[in-house]
Amino acid sequence: DSKTPLQKKLESLSKAIGILGISISFVVFVLSLLQGSTYFPAFLLAISLAVAVVPEGLPAVMTITLAIGVKEMANKKAIIRKLSAIEALGSITLIATDKTGTLTTNKMKVSELYVDDKLYKESKPPSLSNHPFSKMLLDGILCSTASLVFVHDHDQYDVLGDPTEGALLFLGQKMGLIPEMVRKEWKVVDEVPFDSVTKRMTVLVEKFPISNNQFPNKSQISNSKILFSKGAPESILEISKYYQVGEKIEKLTPNETKNIENIMHAWAKKGLRVLAFAYKNTSPSKMSNELTNQLTSDDLTFLGMVAIHDPPRPEVLEALAKAKRAGIKAVMITGDNEVTAEAIGVSTGFIKENEEILTGKQLEEYSDKDLLEKLPSVKIFARTTPFHKARIVKLYQELGEIVAVTGDGVNDAIALKQADVGVAMGLIGTDVARETADMVITDDNFATIVNAVEEGRNIIKNLKNAITYLLSCNVSEALALVIGLIIGIPNLFFAIQLLYINLVTDGVPALALAFSPKDDSVMNDQPKKEMELLDSRNKKYIFLVGLLATCMVIASYFIFRGTDLYRRTAAFSVLALIQSFIFVDLWLSHHSVLKNLNKLKRGIFLVAFIVPFILQFVIVHSERLASVFKISSVSGSTFIGYIIAASLILVWIRILKRML
């Protein structure tokens, strides 16, 4: 079914209102006949009331509201791919986010190095004559899919691809190893791409002398073939039996492994991302069908590690506070180790020190039942794979959470599809992730997700306000007519009057409500897991405000003394004008008029508010139009009296809110 849940709910609501409208029309038809009306006028009035009661403008209002909302989100760097995401965004109870690039800036830079059994700062690295260092730089350049592109507008190089790999390319370029030239000299013969399970990438490269020939001939091919691997330190240590110090290759002992792990943990505690490198010289005589065995070799030589600094985004703290205020939980699901994840989690305000963190290994040890008990108390999941992420999302949903999850890789598509709102990264996300997602954020920023949730809530708020407006106006029209008939006022309104009110004083403001200003207070409300077009608060508003308006319309019939036609003019005008003041209340989302005068200065509001007044004045002031609408023409001072009478609805609404 191509219809969104929101469209289905609107259809259901429209059907219910339609049935109610027909029922009320039948009652009015019978009462009109009992009051002495002839069949045709009574039938015409009943049909007009049915048309007035049923809010035909609802589909148009919904379409415009959603279209404006989608445009607003796009302006705020959130691209909606599926309209159903808007409804879900307004109901989100949990955001499961990546760390790199979402909570951090993704502006990677190598800050420290461990190579040749020594520690170095990036500002004072060893020279290229250092054999392990030069080999580690080669590893970082060749075992990479990223590239550096010179951007003339910025007069600098930018990274095309993974920013982590970009940091390695920048380091190599700084040391004089131009990535483009290195890749011309060394050709990748075979590779095992980065895998989220093994946490490493491996390539087999062969050296060709640089020449002008596009394809080297056999005489140009050297005997140099090297296996390079790059990835998480623990993953690289798993496949390393040796380590290199200077020109010597030594056995990787438990003590040396422990030393490497200590350095890795010290860096991770600073929130630094750690990558390790290893290599192996291979036999050039290996046939292509034996390459796979070479690529999965476990006797490599450990070269060293780099620590990459990726600063936390300063806006994350504020976004987390906003999410918490809105009753939205946030959890981090990252492939980084738990120490780095904790450091970033503490610095961004996700957790406090020493809070529990679950790793991918622990997740595999827990049954679903055990994990369901654990989830409410855990905010960070480290060293996870996309499959872990999908499982976490599914279990959160079993706990009743409405989940938004971020993803950028091909394998993240599973979690993105499982989530209520899949959020793909626009900068570093793969095509598969973007196509699977419900929403794409173009700046990969966690704060953008929270802002999108806020925008989603405002869209739903505007839609609810438009529906509430239309129905409260329709209730006042129907009740005024029915009560008028009951108390002995036959045909208080004529068909043409009801049709005019339905088209102009109902329709124009209802459409304008799609443009109503953002209400910051929506992020003070707890999320509602099941979005209703009309909750109990809206239903009370519709009935009570409709009843108040009815009482004021009936009262105006008796207060403005004169001929029967004069009294009908008052009732018709007050009914038409009251709706403009109900529009004011809903435009301000029930907030005080005096405290929000700046929100009443928007052009769309002024048009929707003033046009019905002008048209109503023209109708009651022109004898020709007055006769068409079956009313009497009145003076300007009398019309001002109608405005004052209608405006009192705002006072009554304020009193009503205090009582409720």
GROMACS .gro file of C-alpha atoms in nm, residues 355-615:
model
  261
  355GLU     CA    1   2.915   0.382   3.320
  356GLU     CA    2   2.857   0.040   3.168
  357ILE     CA    3   2.951  -0.009   2.803
  358LEU     CA    4   2.862  -0.322   2.607
  359THR     CA    5   3.098  -0.455   2.340
  360GLY     CA    6   3.012  -0.658   2.033
  361LYS     CA    7   3.170  -0.963   2.195
  362GLN     CA    8   2.945  -0.926   2.501
  363LEU     CA    9   2.640  -0.880   2.278
  364GLU     CA   10   2.711  -1.218   2.120
  365GLU     CA   11   2.726  -1.380   2.463
  366TYR     CA   12   2.386  -1.244   2.572
  367SER     CA   13   2.060  -1.405   2.472
  368ASP     CA   14   1.784  -1.174   2.349
  369LYS     CA   15   1.607  -1.215   2.683
  370ASP     CA   16   1.917  -1.111   2.882
  371LEU     CA   17   1.990  -0.824   2.647
  372LEU     CA   18   1.635  -0.690   2.679
  373GLU     CA   19   1.700  -0.653   3.053
  374LYS     CA   20   2.035  -0.482   2.989
  375LEU     CA   21   1.934  -0.232   2.721
  376PRO     CA   22   1.755   0.026   2.941
  377SER     CA   23   2.074   0.088   3.143
  378VAL     CA   24   2.327   0.099   2.856
  379LYS     CA   25   2.402   0.409   2.648
  380ILE     CA   26   2.712   0.302   2.455
  381PHE     CA   27   2.781  -0.007   2.245
  382ALA     CA   28   3.143  -0.044   2.126
  383ARG     CA   29   3.328  -0.264   1.877
  384THR     CA   30   3.000  -0.348   1.711
  385THR     CA   31   2.923  -0.467   1.360
  386PRO     CA   32   2.625  -0.363   1.145
  387PHE     CA   33   2.462  -0.694   1.239
  388HIS     CA   34   2.495  -0.607   1.609
  389LYS     CA   35   2.340  -0.270   1.532
  390ALA     CA   36   2.039  -0.428   1.359
  391ARG     CA   37   1.988  -0.661   1.656
  392ILE     CA   38   2.008  -0.373   1.906
  393VAL     CA   39   1.750  -0.172   1.707
  394LYS     CA   40   1.514  -0.471   1.686
  395LEU     CA   41   1.534  -0.536   2.062
  396TYR     CA   42   1.476  -0.168   2.145
  397GLN     CA   43   1.163  -0.185   1.930
  398GLU     CA   44   1.052  -0.491   2.128
  399LEU     CA   45   1.080  -0.272   2.438
  400GLY     CA   46   0.833  -0.033   2.275
  401GLU     CA   47   1.081   0.231   2.158
  402ILE     CA   48   1.030   0.424   1.833
  403VAL     CA   49   1.386   0.416   1.700
  404ALA     CA   50   1.585   0.641   1.467
  405VAL     CA   51   1.920   0.491   1.370
  406THR     CA   52   2.212   0.633   1.172
  407GLY     CA   53   2.420   0.444   0.920
  408ASP     CA   54   2.664   0.500   0.636
  409GLY     CA   55   2.788   0.163   0.513
  410VAL     CA   56   2.643  -0.098   0.279
  411ASN     CA   57   2.589  -0.339   0.568
  412ASP     CA   58   2.411  -0.067   0.769
  413ALA     CA   59   2.118  -0.107   0.531
  414ILE     CA   60   1.982  -0.387   0.753
  415ALA     CA   61   1.960  -0.161   1.060
  416LEU     CA   62   1.835   0.135   0.854
  417LYS     CA   63   1.551  -0.077   0.718
  418GLN     CA   64   1.472  -0.223   1.061
  419ALA     CA   65   1.448   0.118   1.230
  420ASP     CA   66   1.133   0.329   1.240
  421VAL     CA   67   1.341   0.608   1.085
  422GLY     CA   68   1.661   0.512   0.907
  423VAL     CA   69   1.900   0.808   0.885
  424ALA     CA   70   2.180   0.791   0.627
  425MET     CA   71   2.489   1.009   0.624
  426GLY     CA   72   2.499   1.243   0.326
  427LEU     CA   73   2.873   1.313   0.331
  428ILE     CA   74   3.025   0.970   0.389
  429GLY     CA   75   2.724   0.743   0.335
  430THR     CA   76   2.717   0.483   0.059
  431ASP     CA   77   2.452   0.487  -0.214
  432VAL     CA   78   2.298   0.172  -0.066
  433ALA     CA   79   2.261   0.337   0.277
  434ARG     CA   80   2.108   0.653   0.127
  435GLU     CA   81   1.863   0.456  -0.087
  436THR     CA   82   1.751   0.244   0.209
  437ALA     CA   83   1.714   0.534   0.452
  438ASP     CA   84   1.399   0.732   0.526
  439MET     CA   85   1.603   1.050   0.578
  440VAL     CA   86   1.947   1.170   0.470
  441ILE     CA   87   2.133   1.432   0.674
  442THR     CA   88   2.367   1.630   0.454
  443ASP     CA   89   2.610   1.737   0.729
  444ASP     CA   90   2.630   1.400   0.915
  445ASN     CA   91   2.560   1.589   1.239
  446PHE     CA   92   2.381   1.447   1.545
  447ALA     CA   93   2.231   1.790   1.617
  448THR     CA   94   2.066   1.782   1.274
  449ILE     CA   95   1.883   1.461   1.371
  450VAL     CA   96   1.749   1.623   1.690
  451ASN     CA   97   1.650   1.933   1.491
  452ALA     CA   98   1.471   1.706   1.241
  453VAL     CA   99   1.276   1.547   1.528
  454GLU     CA  100   1.180   1.897   1.644
  455GLU     CA  101   1.076   1.990   1.291
  456GLY     CA  102   0.878   1.667   1.265
  457ARG     CA  103   0.693   1.753   1.585
  458ASN     CA  104   0.618   2.102   1.454
  459ILE     CA  105   0.484   1.961   1.126
  460ILE     CA  106   0.250   1.729   1.316
  461LYS     CA  107   0.156   2.021   1.544
  462ASN     CA  108   0.067   2.239   1.244
  463LEU     CA  109  -0.136   1.960   1.088
  464LYS     CA  110  -0.323   1.897   1.413
  465ASN     CA  111  -0.389   2.270   1.453
  466ALA     CA  112  -0.529   2.291   1.099
  467ILE     CA  113  -0.759   1.994   1.162
  468THR     CA  114  -0.859   2.134   1.501
  469TYR     CA  115  -0.935   2.471   1.341
  470LEU     CA  116  -1.150   2.327   1.063
  471LEU     CA  117  -1.346   2.101   1.295
  472SER     CA  118  -1.402   2.362   1.569
  473CYS     CA  119  -1.535   2.600   1.301
  474ASN     CA  120  -1.755   2.328   1.155
  475VAL     CA  121  -1.888   2.234   1.499
  476SER     CA  122  -1.982   2.597   1.565
  477GLU     CA  123  -2.166   2.617   1.229
  478ALA     CA  124  -2.358   2.293   1.283
  479LEU     CA  125  -2.442   2.358   1.650
  480ALA     CA  126  -2.555   2.715   1.584
  481LEU     CA  127  -2.790   2.596   1.312
  482VAL     CA  128  -2.928   2.302   1.513
  483ILE     CA  129  -2.969   2.499   1.837
  484GLY     CA  130  -3.125   2.785   1.642
  485LEU     CA  131  -3.385   2.545   1.503
  486ILE     CA  132  -3.447   2.396   1.848
  487ILE     CA  133  -3.507   2.737   2.013
  488GLY     CA  134  -3.731   2.856   1.732
  489ILE     CA  135  -3.502   3.040   1.491
  490PRO     CA  136  -3.583   2.878   1.155
  491ASN     CA  137  -3.297   2.879   0.905
  492LEU     CA  138  -3.051   3.088   1.109
  493PHE     CA  139  -2.813   3.055   0.812
  494PHE     CA  140  -2.883   3.010   0.444
  495ALA     CA  141  -2.700   2.769   0.214
  496ILE     CA  142  -2.496   3.042   0.041
  497GLN     CA  143  -2.375   3.175   0.378
  498LEU     CA  144  -2.254   2.831   0.491
  499LEU     CA  145  -2.078   2.767   0.162
  500TYR     CA  146  -1.906   3.108   0.178
  501ILE     CA  147  -1.786   3.045   0.535
  502ASN     CA  148  -1.665   2.698   0.441
  503LEU     CA  149  -1.466   2.821   0.142
  504VAL     CA  150  -1.328   3.153   0.267
  505THR     CA  151  -1.327   3.199   0.644
  506ASP     CA  152  -1.254   2.828   0.701
  507GLY     CA  153  -1.037   2.744   0.403
  508VAL     CA  154  -0.788   3.031   0.382
  509PRO     CA  155  -0.677   3.031   0.751
  510ALA     CA  156  -0.661   2.648   0.754
  511LEU     CA  157  -0.413   2.655   0.466
  512ALA     CA  158  -0.219   2.936   0.636
  513LEU     CA  159  -0.175   2.722   0.949
  514ALA     CA  160   0.065   2.508   0.747
  515PHE     CA  161   0.301   2.809   0.762
  516SER     CA  162   0.255   2.880   1.133
  517PRO     CA  163   0.573   2.959   1.329
  518LYS     CA  164   0.786   2.701   1.502
  519ASP     CA  165   0.681   2.631   1.858
  520ASP     CA  166   0.986   2.570   2.078
  521SER     CA  167   0.769   2.417   2.346
  522VAL     CA  168   0.712   2.103   2.135
  523MET     CA  169   1.046   1.978   2.266
  524ASN     CA  170   0.918   2.006   2.623
  525ASP     CA  171   0.657   1.737   2.561
  526GLN     CA  172   0.713   1.366   2.603
  527PRO     CA  173   0.695   1.168   2.277
  528LYS     CA  174   0.371   0.993   2.190
  529LYS     CA  175   0.443   0.648   2.053
  530GLU     CA  176   0.115   0.638   1.862
  531MET     CA  177   0.045   0.965   1.686
  532GLU     CA  178  -0.323   1.060   1.683
  533LEU     CA  179  -0.461   1.327   1.456
  534LEU     CA  180  -0.702   1.419   1.735
  535ASP     CA  181  -0.596   1.345   2.090
  536SER     CA  182  -0.818   1.408   2.393
  537ARG     CA  183  -0.690   1.766   2.423
  538ASN     CA  184  -0.781   1.845   2.061
  539LYS     CA  185  -1.123   1.686   2.095
  540LYS     CA  186  -1.200   1.893   2.407
  541TYR     CA  187  -1.084   2.207   2.227
  542ILE     CA  188  -1.299   2.135   1.920
  543PHE     CA  189  -1.613   2.069   2.121
  544LEU     CA  190  -1.575   2.341   2.386
  545VAL     CA  191  -1.454   2.617   2.151
  546GLY     CA  192  -1.722   2.516   1.901
  547LEU     CA  193  -1.982   2.536   2.179
  548LEU     CA  194  -1.849   2.875   2.297
  549ALA     CA  195  -1.863   3.011   1.942
  550THR     CA  196  -2.217   2.876   1.905
  551CYS     CA  197  -2.328   3.051   2.224
  552MET     CA  198  -2.173   3.378   2.106
  553VAL     CA  199  -2.340   3.350   1.764
  554ILE     CA  200  -2.682   3.277   1.917
  555ALA     CA  201  -2.626   3.560   2.168
  556SER     CA  202  -2.541   3.804   1.887
  557TYR     CA  203  -2.874   3.721   1.722
  558PHE     CA  204  -3.051   3.853   2.033
  559ILE     CA  205  -2.806   4.130   2.134
  560PHE     CA  206  -2.808   4.315   1.800
  561ARG     CA  207  -3.176   4.414   1.808
  562GLY     CA  208  -3.369   4.496   1.495
  563THR     CA  209  -3.552   4.318   1.220
  564ASP     CA  210  -3.513   3.941   1.174
  565LEU     CA  211  -3.288   4.008   0.872
  566TYR     CA  212  -3.073   4.247   1.079
  567ARG     CA  213  -3.032   3.984   1.352
  568ARG     CA  214  -2.940   3.718   1.096
  569THR     CA  215  -2.677   3.957   0.960
  570ALA     CA  216  -2.525   3.984   1.308
  571ALA     CA  217  -2.525   3.605   1.359
  572PHE     CA  218  -2.372   3.541   1.015
  573SER     CA  219  -2.102   3.809   1.058
  574VAL     CA  220  -2.006   3.708   1.412
  575LEU     CA  221  -1.980   3.341   1.304
  576ALA     CA  222  -1.756   3.435   1.010
  577LEU     CA  223  -1.535   3.668   1.220
  578ILE     CA  224  -1.508   3.438   1.524
  579GLN     CA  225  -1.324   3.188   1.307
  580SER     CA  226  -1.049   3.439   1.235
  581PHE     CA  227  -0.989   3.478   1.610
  582ILE     CA  228  -0.982   3.100   1.660
  583PHE     CA  229  -0.720   3.104   1.383
  584VAL     CA  230  -0.511   3.352   1.589
  585ASP     CA  231  -0.515   3.119   1.892
  586LEU     CA  232  -0.406   2.818   1.688
  587TRP     CA  233  -0.144   3.017   1.492
  588LEU     CA  234   0.019   3.094   1.827
  589SER     CA  235  -0.029   2.732   1.942
  590HIS     CA  236  -0.249   2.851   2.231
  591HIS     CA  237   0.018   3.091   2.364
  592SER     CA  238  -0.057   3.446   2.480
  593VAL     CA  239  -0.129   3.699   2.204
  594LEU     CA  240   0.035   3.988   2.390
  595LYS     CA  241   0.357   3.791   2.449
  596ASN     CA  242   0.381   3.676   2.088
  597LEU     CA  243   0.295   3.984   1.883
  598ASN     CA  244   0.610   3.935   1.672
  599LYS     CA  245   0.463   3.609   1.538
  600LEU     CA  246   0.162   3.801   1.409
  601LYS     CA  247   0.373   4.009   1.170
  602ARG     CA  248   0.423   3.738   0.908
  603GLY     CA  249   0.275   3.814   0.567
  604ILE     CA  250   0.090   3.484   0.536
  605PHE     CA  251  -0.077   3.538   0.875
  606LEU     CA  252  -0.181   3.894   0.794
  607VAL     CA  253  -0.335   3.787   0.463
  608ALA     CA  254  -0.524   3.493   0.617
  609PHE     CA  255  -0.643   3.707   0.909
  610ILE     CA  256  -0.731   4.034   0.734
  611VAL     CA  257  -0.883   3.905   0.405
  612PRO     CA  258  -1.192   3.749   0.574
  613PHE     CA  259  -1.254   4.080   0.759
  614ILE     CA  260  -1.233   4.282   0.437
  615LEU     CA  261  -1.457   4.043   0.246
   0.00000   0.00000   0.00000
